[in-house]
PDB file of C-alpha atoms and ligand atoms in Angstrom:
ATOM      1  CA  MET A   1      -2.357   2.749   0.068  1.00  0.00           C
ATOM      2  CA  LEU A   2      -4.357  -0.063   1.001  1.00  0.00           C
ATOM      3  CA  LYS A   3      -5.980  -1.978  -1.529  1.00  0.00           C
ATOM      4  CA  ALA A   4      -7.559  -5.308  -0.336  1.00  0.00           C
ATOM      5  CA  SER A   5      -9.369  -7.338  -2.932  1.00  0.00           C
ATOM      6  CA  ASN A   6     -11.634 -10.577  -2.545  1.00  0.00           C
ATOM      7  CA  ILE A   7     -11.026 -11.221   1.414  1.00  0.00           C
ATOM      8  CA  GLN A   8     -12.899 -14.356   2.581  1.00  0.00           C
ATOM      9  CA  LYS A   9     -13.247 -15.107   5.880  1.00  0.00           C
ATOM     10  CA  SER A  10     -15.319 -17.987   7.647  1.00  0.00           C
ATOM     11  CA  TYR A  11     -15.800 -18.503  11.401  1.00  0.00           C
ATOM     12  CA  GLY A  12     -16.302 -22.572  11.508  1.00  0.00           C
ATOM     13  CA  ASN A  13     -19.340 -22.850   9.060  1.00  0.00           C
ATOM     14  CA  LEU A  14     -20.591 -19.053   8.445  1.00  0.00           C
ATOM     15  CA  SER A  15     -18.558 -17.011   5.858  1.00  0.00           C
ATOM     16  CA  ILE A  16     -17.956 -13.618   7.423  1.00  0.00           C
ATOM     17  CA  LEU A  17     -16.607 -11.701   4.587  1.00  0.00           C
ATOM     18  CA  LYS A  18     -17.925 -12.886   1.590  1.00  0.00           C
ATOM     19  CA  GLY A  19     -14.967 -11.284  -0.947  1.00  0.00           C
ATOM     20  CA  VAL A  20     -15.149  -7.555  -0.635  1.00  0.00           C
ATOM     21  CA  ASP A  21     -12.434  -5.696  -2.510  1.00  0.00           C
ATOM     22  CA  PHE A  22     -11.894  -2.409  -1.982  1.00  0.00           C
ATOM     23  CA  THR A  23      -8.939   0.701  -1.980  1.00  0.00           C
ATOM     24  CA  ILE A  24      -8.575   3.144  -0.121  1.00  0.00           C
ATOM     25  CA  GLY A  25      -6.237   5.914  -0.602  1.00  0.00           C
ATOM     26  CA  LYS A  26      -3.557   7.778   1.531  1.00  0.00           C
ATOM     27  CA  GLY A  27      -5.082  10.758   4.543  1.00  0.00           C
ATOM     28  CA  GLU A  28      -8.552   9.480   3.574  1.00  0.00           C
ATOM     29  CA  ILE A  29     -10.918   8.916   5.818  1.00  0.00           C
ATOM     30  CA  VAL A  30     -13.052   6.360   6.088  1.00  0.00           C
ATOM     31  CA  SER A  31     -16.999   5.624   7.198  1.00  0.00           C
ATOM     32  CA  ILE A  32     -17.223   1.882   7.625  1.00  0.00           C
ATOM     33  CA  VAL A  33     -21.492   1.230   8.556  1.00  0.00           C
ATOM     34  CA  GLY A  34     -23.482  -1.254   8.109  1.00  0.00           C
ATOM     35  CA  ALA A  35     -25.781  -3.634  10.877  1.00  0.00           C
ATOM     36  CA  SER A  36     -24.717  -5.115  13.270  1.00  0.00           C
ATOM     37  CA  GLY A  37     -22.856  -8.517  12.413  1.00  0.00           C
ATOM     38  CA  ALA A  38     -23.205  -7.443   9.504  1.00  0.00           C
ATOM     39  CA  GLY A  39     -19.084  -7.998   9.835  1.00  0.00           C
ATOM     40  CA  LYS A  40     -17.384  -3.997  10.416  1.00  0.00           C
ATOM     41  CA  SER A  41     -15.402  -5.282  12.682  1.00  0.00           C
ATOM     42  CA  THR A  42     -13.646  -8.476  11.250  1.00  0.00           C
ATOM     43  CA  LEU A  43     -12.983  -6.271   8.591  1.00  0.00           C
ATOM     44  CA  LEU A  44     -11.762  -4.216  10.330  1.00  0.00           C
ATOM     45  CA  HIS A  45      -9.043  -6.903  11.892  1.00  0.00           C
ATOM     46  CA  ILE A  46      -7.990  -7.550   9.052  1.00  0.00           C
ATOM     47  CA  ILE A  47      -7.120  -4.153   7.928  1.00  0.00           C
ATOM     48  CA  GLY A  48      -5.888  -3.503  10.959  1.00  0.00           C
ATOM     49  CA  THR A  49      -3.822  -7.162  10.347  1.00  0.00           C
ATOM     50  CA  LEU A  50      -5.032  -8.435  14.521  1.00  0.00           C
ATOM     51  CA  ASP A  51      -6.738 -10.880  12.777  1.00  0.00           C
ATOM     52  CA  ARG A  52      -5.816 -12.979   8.701  1.00  0.00           C
ATOM     53  CA  ALA A  53      -7.875 -13.792   6.378  1.00  0.00           C
ATOM     54  CA  ASP A  54      -8.341 -17.316   4.316  1.00  0.00           C
ATOM     55  CA  LYS A  55      -8.678 -16.216   1.017  1.00  0.00           C
ATOM     56  CA  GLY A  56      -7.425 -12.337  -0.900  1.00  0.00           C
ATOM     57  CA  GLU A  57      -5.272 -10.335  -0.814  1.00  0.00           C
ATOM     58  CA  LEU A  58      -4.247  -7.454   1.341  1.00  0.00           C
ATOM     59  CA  TYR A  59      -1.358  -4.482   0.641  1.00  0.00           C
ATOM     60  CA  ILE A  60      -0.861  -1.720   2.797  1.00  0.00           C
ATOM     61  CA  ASP A  61       2.178   0.391   1.362  1.00  0.00           C
ATOM     62  CA  ASP A  62       2.304  -2.112  -1.735  1.00  0.00           C
ATOM     63  CA  ILE A  63       3.680  -4.709   1.312  1.00  0.00           C
ATOM     64  CA  ALA A  64       1.688  -7.669   0.556  1.00  0.00           C
ATOM     65  CA  ILE A  65       0.554  -8.354   4.000  1.00  0.00           C
ATOM     66  CA  HIS A  66      -1.143 -12.162   3.193  1.00  0.00           C
ATOM     67  CA  LYS A  67       2.378 -12.701   2.736  1.00  0.00           C
ATOM     68  CA  LEU A  68       4.150 -12.088   5.780  1.00  0.00           C
ATOM     69  CA  SER A  69       4.748 -14.575   8.890  1.00  0.00           C
ATOM     70  CA  ALA A  70       3.404 -13.725  12.060  1.00  0.00           C
ATOM     71  CA  LYS A  71       6.611 -11.699  13.390  1.00  0.00           C
ATOM     72  CA  GLU A  72       6.640  -9.355  11.226  1.00  0.00           C
ATOM     73  CA  LEU A  73       3.090  -9.505  10.546  1.00  0.00           C
ATOM     74  CA  SER A  74       3.241  -8.388  14.093  1.00  0.00           C
ATOM     75  CA  ALA A  75       6.604  -5.929  13.733  1.00  0.00           C
ATOM     76  CA  PHE A  76       4.070  -4.165  10.877  1.00  0.00           C
ATOM     77  CA  ARG A  77       1.191  -3.577  13.092  1.00  0.00           C
ATOM     78  CA  ASN A  78       3.686  -2.395  15.081  1.00  0.00           C
ATOM     79  CA  LYS A  79       4.297   0.253  13.317  1.00  0.00           C
ATOM     80  CA  TYR A  80       1.822   0.928  10.668  1.00  0.00           C
ATOM     81  CA  ILE A  81      -1.111   0.711  12.933  1.00  0.00           C
ATOM     82  CA  GLY A  82      -2.913   2.729  15.771  1.00  0.00           C
ATOM     83  CA  PHE A  83      -6.461   1.575  17.459  1.00  0.00           C
ATOM     84  CA  VAL A  84      -9.159   2.821  18.779  1.00  0.00           C
ATOM     85  CA  PHE A  85     -11.720   1.103  19.946  1.00  0.00           C
ATOM     86  CA  GLN A  86     -15.224   1.709  21.835  1.00  0.00           C
ATOM     87  CA  PHE A  87     -13.928   1.178  25.882  1.00  0.00           C
ATOM     88  CA  HIS A  88     -10.618   2.868  25.380  1.00  0.00           C
ATOM     89  CA  HIS A  89      -8.491  -0.147  27.246  1.00  0.00           C
ATOM     90  CA  LEU A  90      -7.085   2.318  29.455  1.00  0.00           C
ATOM     91  CA  LEU A  91      -4.898   0.264  31.911  1.00  0.00           C
ATOM     92  CA  PRO A  92      -6.485   1.747  35.944  1.00  0.00           C
ATOM     93  CA  GLU A  93      -2.775   1.421  37.695  1.00  0.00           C
ATOM     94  CA  PHE A  94      -1.557   3.482  35.641  1.00  0.00           C
ATOM     95  CA  THR A  95      -1.321   7.482  34.816  1.00  0.00           C
ATOM     96  CA  ALA A  96      -2.342   8.530  31.033  1.00  0.00           C
ATOM     97  CA  LEU A  97       0.930   9.644  30.601  1.00  0.00           C
ATOM     98  CA  GLU A  98       2.058   5.933  30.790  1.00  0.00           C
ATOM     99  CA  ASN A  99      -0.673   4.354  29.330  1.00  0.00           C
ATOM    100  CA  VAL A 100       0.622   6.533  26.176  1.00  0.00           C
ATOM    101  CA  CYS A 101       3.820   5.217  26.887  1.00  0.00           C
ATOM    102  CA  ILE A 102       3.410   1.493  26.788  1.00  0.00           C
ATOM    103  CA  PRO A 103       3.979   1.086  23.098  1.00  0.00           C
ATOM    104  CA  ALA A 104       6.289   3.474  22.129  1.00  0.00           C
ATOM    105  CA  TYR A 105       8.446   0.550  25.632  1.00  0.00           C
ATOM    106  CA  ILE A 106       7.044  -1.715  23.622  1.00  0.00           C
ATOM    107  CA  ALA A 107       8.332  -1.107  20.306  1.00  0.00           C
ATOM    108  CA  GLY A 108      11.977  -0.904  22.341  1.00  0.00           C
ATOM    109  CA  THR A 109      11.327   3.518  22.094  1.00  0.00           C
ATOM    110  CA  LYS A 110      13.713   4.581  25.655  1.00  0.00           C
ATOM    111  CA  THR A 111      11.621   6.260  28.725  1.00  0.00           C
ATOM    112  CA  ASP A 112      13.347  10.009  28.931  1.00  0.00           C
ATOM    113  CA  VAL A 113      11.066  10.069  24.433  1.00  0.00           C
ATOM    114  CA  ALA A 114       8.625   8.294  24.885  1.00  0.00           C
ATOM    115  CA  GLU A 115       7.882  10.198  28.228  1.00  0.00           C
ATOM    116  CA  LYS A 116       8.810  13.587  25.874  1.00  0.00           C
ATOM    117  CA  LYS A 117       6.988  12.415  22.512  1.00  0.00           C
ATOM    118  CA  ALA A 118       3.447  11.367  24.259  1.00  0.00           C
ATOM    119  CA  MET A 119       3.959  14.624  26.140  1.00  0.00           C
ATOM    120  CA  GLU A 120       3.522  16.836  23.686  1.00  0.00           C
ATOM    121  CA  LEU A 121       0.721  13.960  21.695  1.00  0.00           C
ATOM    122  CA  LEU A 122      -1.157  14.943  25.243  1.00  0.00           C
ATOM    123  CA  ASP A 123      -0.684  18.422  24.958  1.00  0.00           C
ATOM    124  CA  LEU A 124      -2.444  18.191  21.268  1.00  0.00           C
ATOM    125  CA  LEU A 125      -5.000  16.736  22.788  1.00  0.00           C
ATOM    126  CA  GLY A 126      -6.085  19.489  24.918  1.00  0.00           C
ATOM    127  CA  VAL A 127      -5.561  16.635  28.113  1.00  0.00           C
ATOM    128  CA  SER A 128      -1.235  17.127  29.436  1.00  0.00           C
ATOM    129  CA  GLU A 129      -2.894  18.837  33.131  1.00  0.00           C
ATOM    130  CA  ARG A 130      -4.627  15.327  33.356  1.00  0.00           C
ATOM    131  CA  ALA A 131      -1.032  13.631  32.491  1.00  0.00           C
ATOM    132  CA  ASN A 132      -0.871  12.014  36.205  1.00  0.00           C
ATOM    133  CA  HIS A 133      -4.434  11.514  36.297  1.00  0.00           C
ATOM    134  CA  LYS A 134      -5.798   7.489  36.784  1.00  0.00           C
ATOM    135  CA  PRO A 135      -8.249   6.590  33.436  1.00  0.00           C
ATOM    136  CA  SER A 136     -10.841   6.119  36.994  1.00  0.00           C
ATOM    137  CA  GLN A 137     -10.276   9.830  37.561  1.00  0.00           C
ATOM    138  CA  LEU A 138     -10.997  11.450  33.293  1.00  0.00           C
ATOM    139  CA  SER A 139     -13.626  12.063  32.409  1.00  0.00           C
ATOM    140  CA  GLY A 140     -15.264  10.132  29.691  1.00  0.00           C
ATOM    141  CA  GLY A 141     -13.883  12.110  26.418  1.00  0.00           C
ATOM    142  CA  GLU A 142     -10.255  13.285  27.936  1.00  0.00           C
ATOM    143  CA  GLN A 143     -10.360   8.777  28.243  1.00  0.00           C
ATOM    144  CA  GLN A 144     -10.780   9.050  24.937  1.00  0.00           C
ATOM    145  CA  ARG A 145      -8.859  10.986  24.675  1.00  0.00           C
ATOM    146  CA  VAL A 146      -5.816   9.623  26.027  1.00  0.00           C
ATOM    147  CA  SER A 147      -6.638   6.154  24.326  1.00  0.00           C
ATOM    148  CA  VAL A 148      -5.830   8.065  20.571  1.00  0.00           C
ATOM    149  CA  ALA A 149      -2.823  10.030  22.172  1.00  0.00           C
ATOM    150  CA  ARG A 150      -1.353   6.257  22.752  1.00  0.00           C
ATOM    151  CA  ALA A 151      -2.585   5.157  19.840  1.00  0.00           C
ATOM    152  CA  LEU A 152      -0.587   7.794  18.427  1.00  0.00           C
ATOM    153  CA  ILE A 153       3.024   7.553  19.796  1.00  0.00           C
ATOM    154  CA  ASN A 154       4.335   5.069  17.197  1.00  0.00           C
ATOM    155  CA  ASN A 155       3.484   7.296  13.974  1.00  0.00           C
ATOM    156  CA  PRO A 156       1.428   4.996  12.692  1.00  0.00           C
ATOM    157  CA  LYS A 157       0.428   5.587   9.302  1.00  0.00           C
ATOM    158  CA  ILE A 158      -2.722   4.839   9.123  1.00  0.00           C
ATOM    159  CA  ILE A 159      -5.179   4.591  12.581  1.00  0.00           C
ATOM    160  CA  LEU A 160      -8.316   2.157  12.761  1.00  0.00           C
ATOM    161  CA  ALA A 161     -10.646   2.935  14.043  1.00  0.00           C
ATOM    162  CA  ASP A 162     -13.265   0.663  16.107  1.00  0.00           C
ATOM    163  CA  GLU A 163     -17.186   2.082  17.558  1.00  0.00           C
ATOM    164  CA  PRO A 164     -14.818   5.693  18.559  1.00  0.00           C
ATOM    165  CA  SER A 165     -16.937   8.148  19.724  1.00  0.00           C
ATOM    166  CA  GLY A 166     -19.776   4.713  20.377  1.00  0.00           C
ATOM    167  CA  ASN A 167     -19.416   5.794  24.300  1.00  0.00           C
ATOM    168  CA  LEU A 168     -19.127   9.634  24.299  1.00  0.00           C
ATOM    169  CA  ASP A 169     -22.619  12.385  24.858  1.00  0.00           C
ATOM    170  CA  SER A 170     -22.783  14.031  21.701  1.00  0.00           C
ATOM    171  CA  GLU A 171     -20.221  16.974  22.247  1.00  0.00           C
ATOM    172  CA  ASN A 172     -17.349  15.100  22.973  1.00  0.00           C
ATOM    173  CA  ALA A 173     -18.231  12.705  20.058  1.00  0.00           C
ATOM    174  CA  ALA A 174     -18.033  16.028  17.390  1.00  0.00           C
ATOM    175  CA  ALA A 175     -14.849  16.829  19.248  1.00  0.00           C
ATOM    176  CA  LEU A 176     -13.918  13.638  18.490  1.00  0.00           C
ATOM    177  CA  HIS A 177     -13.914  13.714  14.894  1.00  0.00           C
ATOM    178  CA  LYS A 178     -12.865  16.747  14.495  1.00  0.00           C
ATOM    179  CA  LEU A 179      -9.721  15.909  15.858  1.00  0.00           C
ATOM    180  CA  PHE A 180      -9.309  13.413  13.291  1.00  0.00           C
ATOM    181  CA  PHE A 181      -9.783  15.582  10.665  1.00  0.00           C
ATOM    182  CA  ASP A 182      -7.282  17.789  11.920  1.00  0.00           C
ATOM    183  CA  LEU A 183      -4.713  15.261  12.409  1.00  0.00           C
ATOM    184  CA  ARG A 184      -5.283  14.120   9.180  1.00  0.00           C
ATOM    185  CA  LYS A 185      -4.634  17.584   8.926  1.00  0.00           C
ATOM    186  CA  SER A 186      -2.156  18.110  10.201  1.00  0.00           C
ATOM    187  CA  MET A 187       0.039  14.646   9.784  1.00  0.00           C
ATOM    188  CA  GLY A 188      -1.645  12.932   6.484  1.00  0.00           C
ATOM    189  CA  HIS A 189      -2.788   9.710   9.155  1.00  0.00           C
ATOM    190  CA  THR A 190      -5.751   7.852   7.046  1.00  0.00           C
ATOM    191  CA  PHE A 191      -8.234   6.973   8.887  1.00  0.00           C
ATOM    192  CA  VAL A 192     -10.567   3.456   8.753  1.00  0.00           C
ATOM    193  CA  ILE A 193     -12.968   3.979  11.297  1.00  0.00           C
ATOM    194  CA  VAL A 194     -15.928   1.226  11.719  1.00  0.00           C
ATOM    195  CA  THR A 195     -19.523   3.591  13.051  1.00  0.00           C
ATOM    196  CA  HIS A 196     -22.786   3.652  14.216  1.00  0.00           C
ATOM    197  CA  ASN A 197     -22.134   7.817  14.307  1.00  0.00           C
ATOM    198  CA  GLU A 198     -23.913   9.441  11.077  1.00  0.00           C
ATOM    199  CA  ASP A 199     -23.013  12.172  11.940  1.00  0.00           C
ATOM    200  CA  LEU A 200     -19.544  10.999  11.199  1.00  0.00           C
ATOM    201  CA  ALA A 201     -20.286   8.541   8.533  1.00  0.00           C
ATOM    202  CA  ASN A 202     -21.599  12.200   6.796  1.00  0.00           C
ATOM    203  CA  ILE A 203     -18.206  14.057   7.729  1.00  0.00           C
ATOM    204  CA  SER A 204     -16.583  11.412   6.299  1.00  0.00           C
ATOM    205  CA  ASP A 205     -14.064  11.487   2.540  1.00  0.00           C
ATOM    206  CA  ARG A 206     -16.404   8.248   1.490  1.00  0.00           C
ATOM    207  CA  THR A 207     -19.025   5.640   3.515  1.00  0.00           C
ATOM    208  CA  ILE A 208     -17.641   1.728   2.891  1.00  0.00           C
ATOM    209  CA  HIS A 209     -21.706   0.543   3.144  1.00  0.00           C
ATOM    210  CA  MET A 210     -21.593  -3.633   4.444  1.00  0.00           C
ATOM    211  CA  LYS A 211     -24.603  -6.365   4.470  1.00  0.00           C
ATOM    212  CA  ASP A 212     -24.219 -10.218   5.173  1.00  0.00           C
ATOM    213  CA  GLY A 213     -20.160  -9.913   4.684  1.00  0.00           C
ATOM    214  CA  ASN A 214     -20.675  -7.313   1.337  1.00  0.00           C
ATOM    215  CA  ILE A 215     -19.686  -3.744   0.332  1.00  0.00           C
ATOM    216  CA  TYR A 216     -21.565  -1.161  -1.646  1.00  0.00           C
TER     217      TYR A 216
HETATM  218  P1  ADP B   1     -20.567  -6.671  13.316  1.00  0.00           P
HETATM  219  O1  ADP B   1     -18.576  -5.771  13.469  1.00  0.00           O
HETATM  220  O2  ADP B   1     -20.684  -5.551  12.168  1.00  0.00           O
HETATM  221  O3  ADP B   1     -21.095  -6.177  14.442  1.00  0.00           O
HETATM  222  P2  ADP B   1     -18.433  -8.478  13.334  1.00  0.00           P
HETATM  223  O4  ADP B   1     -18.262  -9.097  12.267  1.00  0.00           O
HETATM  224  O5  ADP B   1     -18.674  -7.971  15.050  1.00  0.00           O
HETATM  225  O6  ADP B   1     -19.970  -7.826  12.884  1.00  0.00           O
HETATM  226  O7  ADP B   1     -19.206  -9.935  13.338  1.00  0.00           O
HETATM  227  C1  ADP B   1     -19.969 -10.672  12.020  1.00  0.00           C
HETATM  228  C2  ADP B   1     -20.438 -11.941  12.234  1.00  0.00           C
HETATM  229  O8  ADP B   1     -18.595 -12.269  12.965  1.00  0.00           O
HETATM  230  C3  ADP B   1     -20.720 -11.637  13.624  1.00  0.00           C
HETATM  231  O9  ADP B   1     -21.814 -12.836  13.217  1.00  0.00           O
HETATM  232  C4  ADP B   1     -20.222 -12.325  14.641  1.00  0.00           C
HETATM  233  O10 ADP B   1     -21.375 -13.503  15.970  1.00  0.00           O
HETATM  234  C5  ADP B   1     -18.809 -13.676  13.813  1.00  0.00           C
HETATM  235  N1  ADP B   1     -17.709 -13.656  15.118  1.00  0.00           N
HETATM  236  C6  ADP B   1     -16.650 -12.368  14.624  1.00  0.00           C
HETATM  237  N2  ADP B   1     -16.261 -12.461  15.231  1.00  0.00           N
HETATM  238  C7  ADP B   1     -16.051 -14.230  15.090  1.00  0.00           C
HETATM  239  C8  ADP B   1     -15.774 -15.480  16.259  1.00  0.00           C
HETATM  240  N3  ADP B   1     -13.441 -15.213  16.700  1.00  0.00           N
HETATM  241  N4  ADP B   1     -15.756 -16.752  15.973  1.00  0.00           N
HETATM  242  C9  ADP B   1     -16.503 -16.508  15.423  1.00  0.00           C
HETATM  243  N5  ADP B   1     -17.516 -15.625  15.365  1.00  0.00           N
HETATM  244  C10 ADP B   1     -17.118 -14.853  15.489  1.00  0.00           C
HETATM  245  P1  ADP B   2     -17.441  -4.611  18.472  1.00  0.00           P
HETATM  246  O1  ADP B   2     -18.833  -5.214  18.280  1.00  0.00           O
HETATM  247  O2  ADP B   2     -17.346  -3.895  19.814  1.00  0.00           O
HETATM  248  O3  ADP B   2     -16.632  -4.194  17.854  1.00  0.00           O
HETATM  249  P2  ADP B   2     -17.971  -7.627  19.383  1.00  0.00           P
HETATM  250  O4  ADP B   2     -18.218  -8.012  21.020  1.00  0.00           O
HETATM  251  O5  ADP B   2     -18.547  -7.800  18.522  1.00  0.00           O
HETATM  252  O6  ADP B   2     -17.110  -6.235  19.449  1.00  0.00           O
HETATM  253  O7  ADP B   2     -16.483  -8.287  19.709  1.00  0.00           O
HETATM  254  C1  ADP B   2     -15.102  -8.295  20.567  1.00  0.00           C
HETATM  255  C2  ADP B   2     -14.144  -9.873  20.397  1.00  0.00           C
HETATM  256  O8  ADP B   2     -15.197 -10.965  19.896  1.00  0.00           O
HETATM  257  C3  ADP B   2     -13.801  -9.204  18.871  1.00  0.00           C
HETATM  258  O9  ADP B   2     -12.855  -9.816  18.307  1.00  0.00           O
HETATM  259  C4  ADP B   2     -14.694 -11.262  18.117  1.00  0.00           C
HETATM  260  O10 ADP B   2     -13.634 -10.916  17.160  1.00  0.00           O
HETATM  261  C5  ADP B   2     -14.705 -11.504  18.776  1.00  0.00           C
HETATM  262  N1  ADP B   2     -15.887 -12.434  18.413  1.00  0.00           N
HETATM  263  C6  ADP B   2     -17.500 -10.988  18.241  1.00  0.00           C
HETATM  264  N2  ADP B   2     -18.526 -12.892  17.901  1.00  0.00           N
HETATM  265  C7  ADP B   2     -17.510 -13.379  18.038  1.00  0.00           C
HETATM  266  C8  ADP B   2     -18.260 -14.804  18.245  1.00  0.00           C
HETATM  267  N3  ADP B   2     -19.947 -15.096  17.950  1.00  0.00           N
HETATM  268  N4  ADP B   2     -17.543 -16.514  18.854  1.00  0.00           N
HETATM  269  C9  ADP B   2     -16.456 -16.018  19.084  1.00  0.00           C
HETATM  270  N5  ADP B   2     -15.542 -14.470  18.956  1.00  0.00           N
HETATM  271  C10 ADP B   2     -16.609 -13.679  18.855  1.00  0.00           C
END
């Protein structure tokens, strides 16, 4: 599903990723762990095509990501990748349903089709009764479920998450982790998750350890 070789990235003179190699199979749930500053977020951004490596090759589903133009990259990203962040980044002035629909609208989906799909996802994630609430009216766990629904609306193959349970209490964190495994089982998603949560790292199929821009 995903193959990276010799990925290098520097900011100015500072080498952040020093030639990273890994492969991730379809339907795998992989955690990336390591100390703050190790380069985890930078690597996740490169896998997510939000950022480009200076050097190295990245293939996703045999597509040579490192060869795509900026325009091709953004089309690829919309279709293939869903993002979940530590802070949900829901837009406060829109309802849960509207927030979930936004990536679909950006991809050109019609309103009624997007709303139907968004309601199905909110239902799947157990927050359909919150569809018309604004983010401020939702609990932290509910907000994160809405943000997962938003990540899923364009049917991505890969979900990338940066500290998805970092802002949740242990009960909501466990529920979110279970959700990831349920989604993998029902829809076959591949998950790459940067996390400090030991429970999540322990239940993952595999853990990638990062230190000072290298993988162990
Ligand atoms: P981690 O996610 O493991 O904490 P990051 O990938 O966020 O690590 O950051 C690794 C290093 O790269 C840090 O020293 C960080 O300050 C630096 N860094 C990340 N993004 C940038 C950027 N856009 N410009 C300059 N330095 C950056
Ligand atoms: P997180 O830890 O939640 O991944 P960060 O605070 O590390 O978030 O980074 C947030 C954003 O700022 C990222 O896009 C990262 O690339 C960028 N960034 C991180 N460190 C630096 C830095 N030293 N200079 C510029 N941008 C940075």
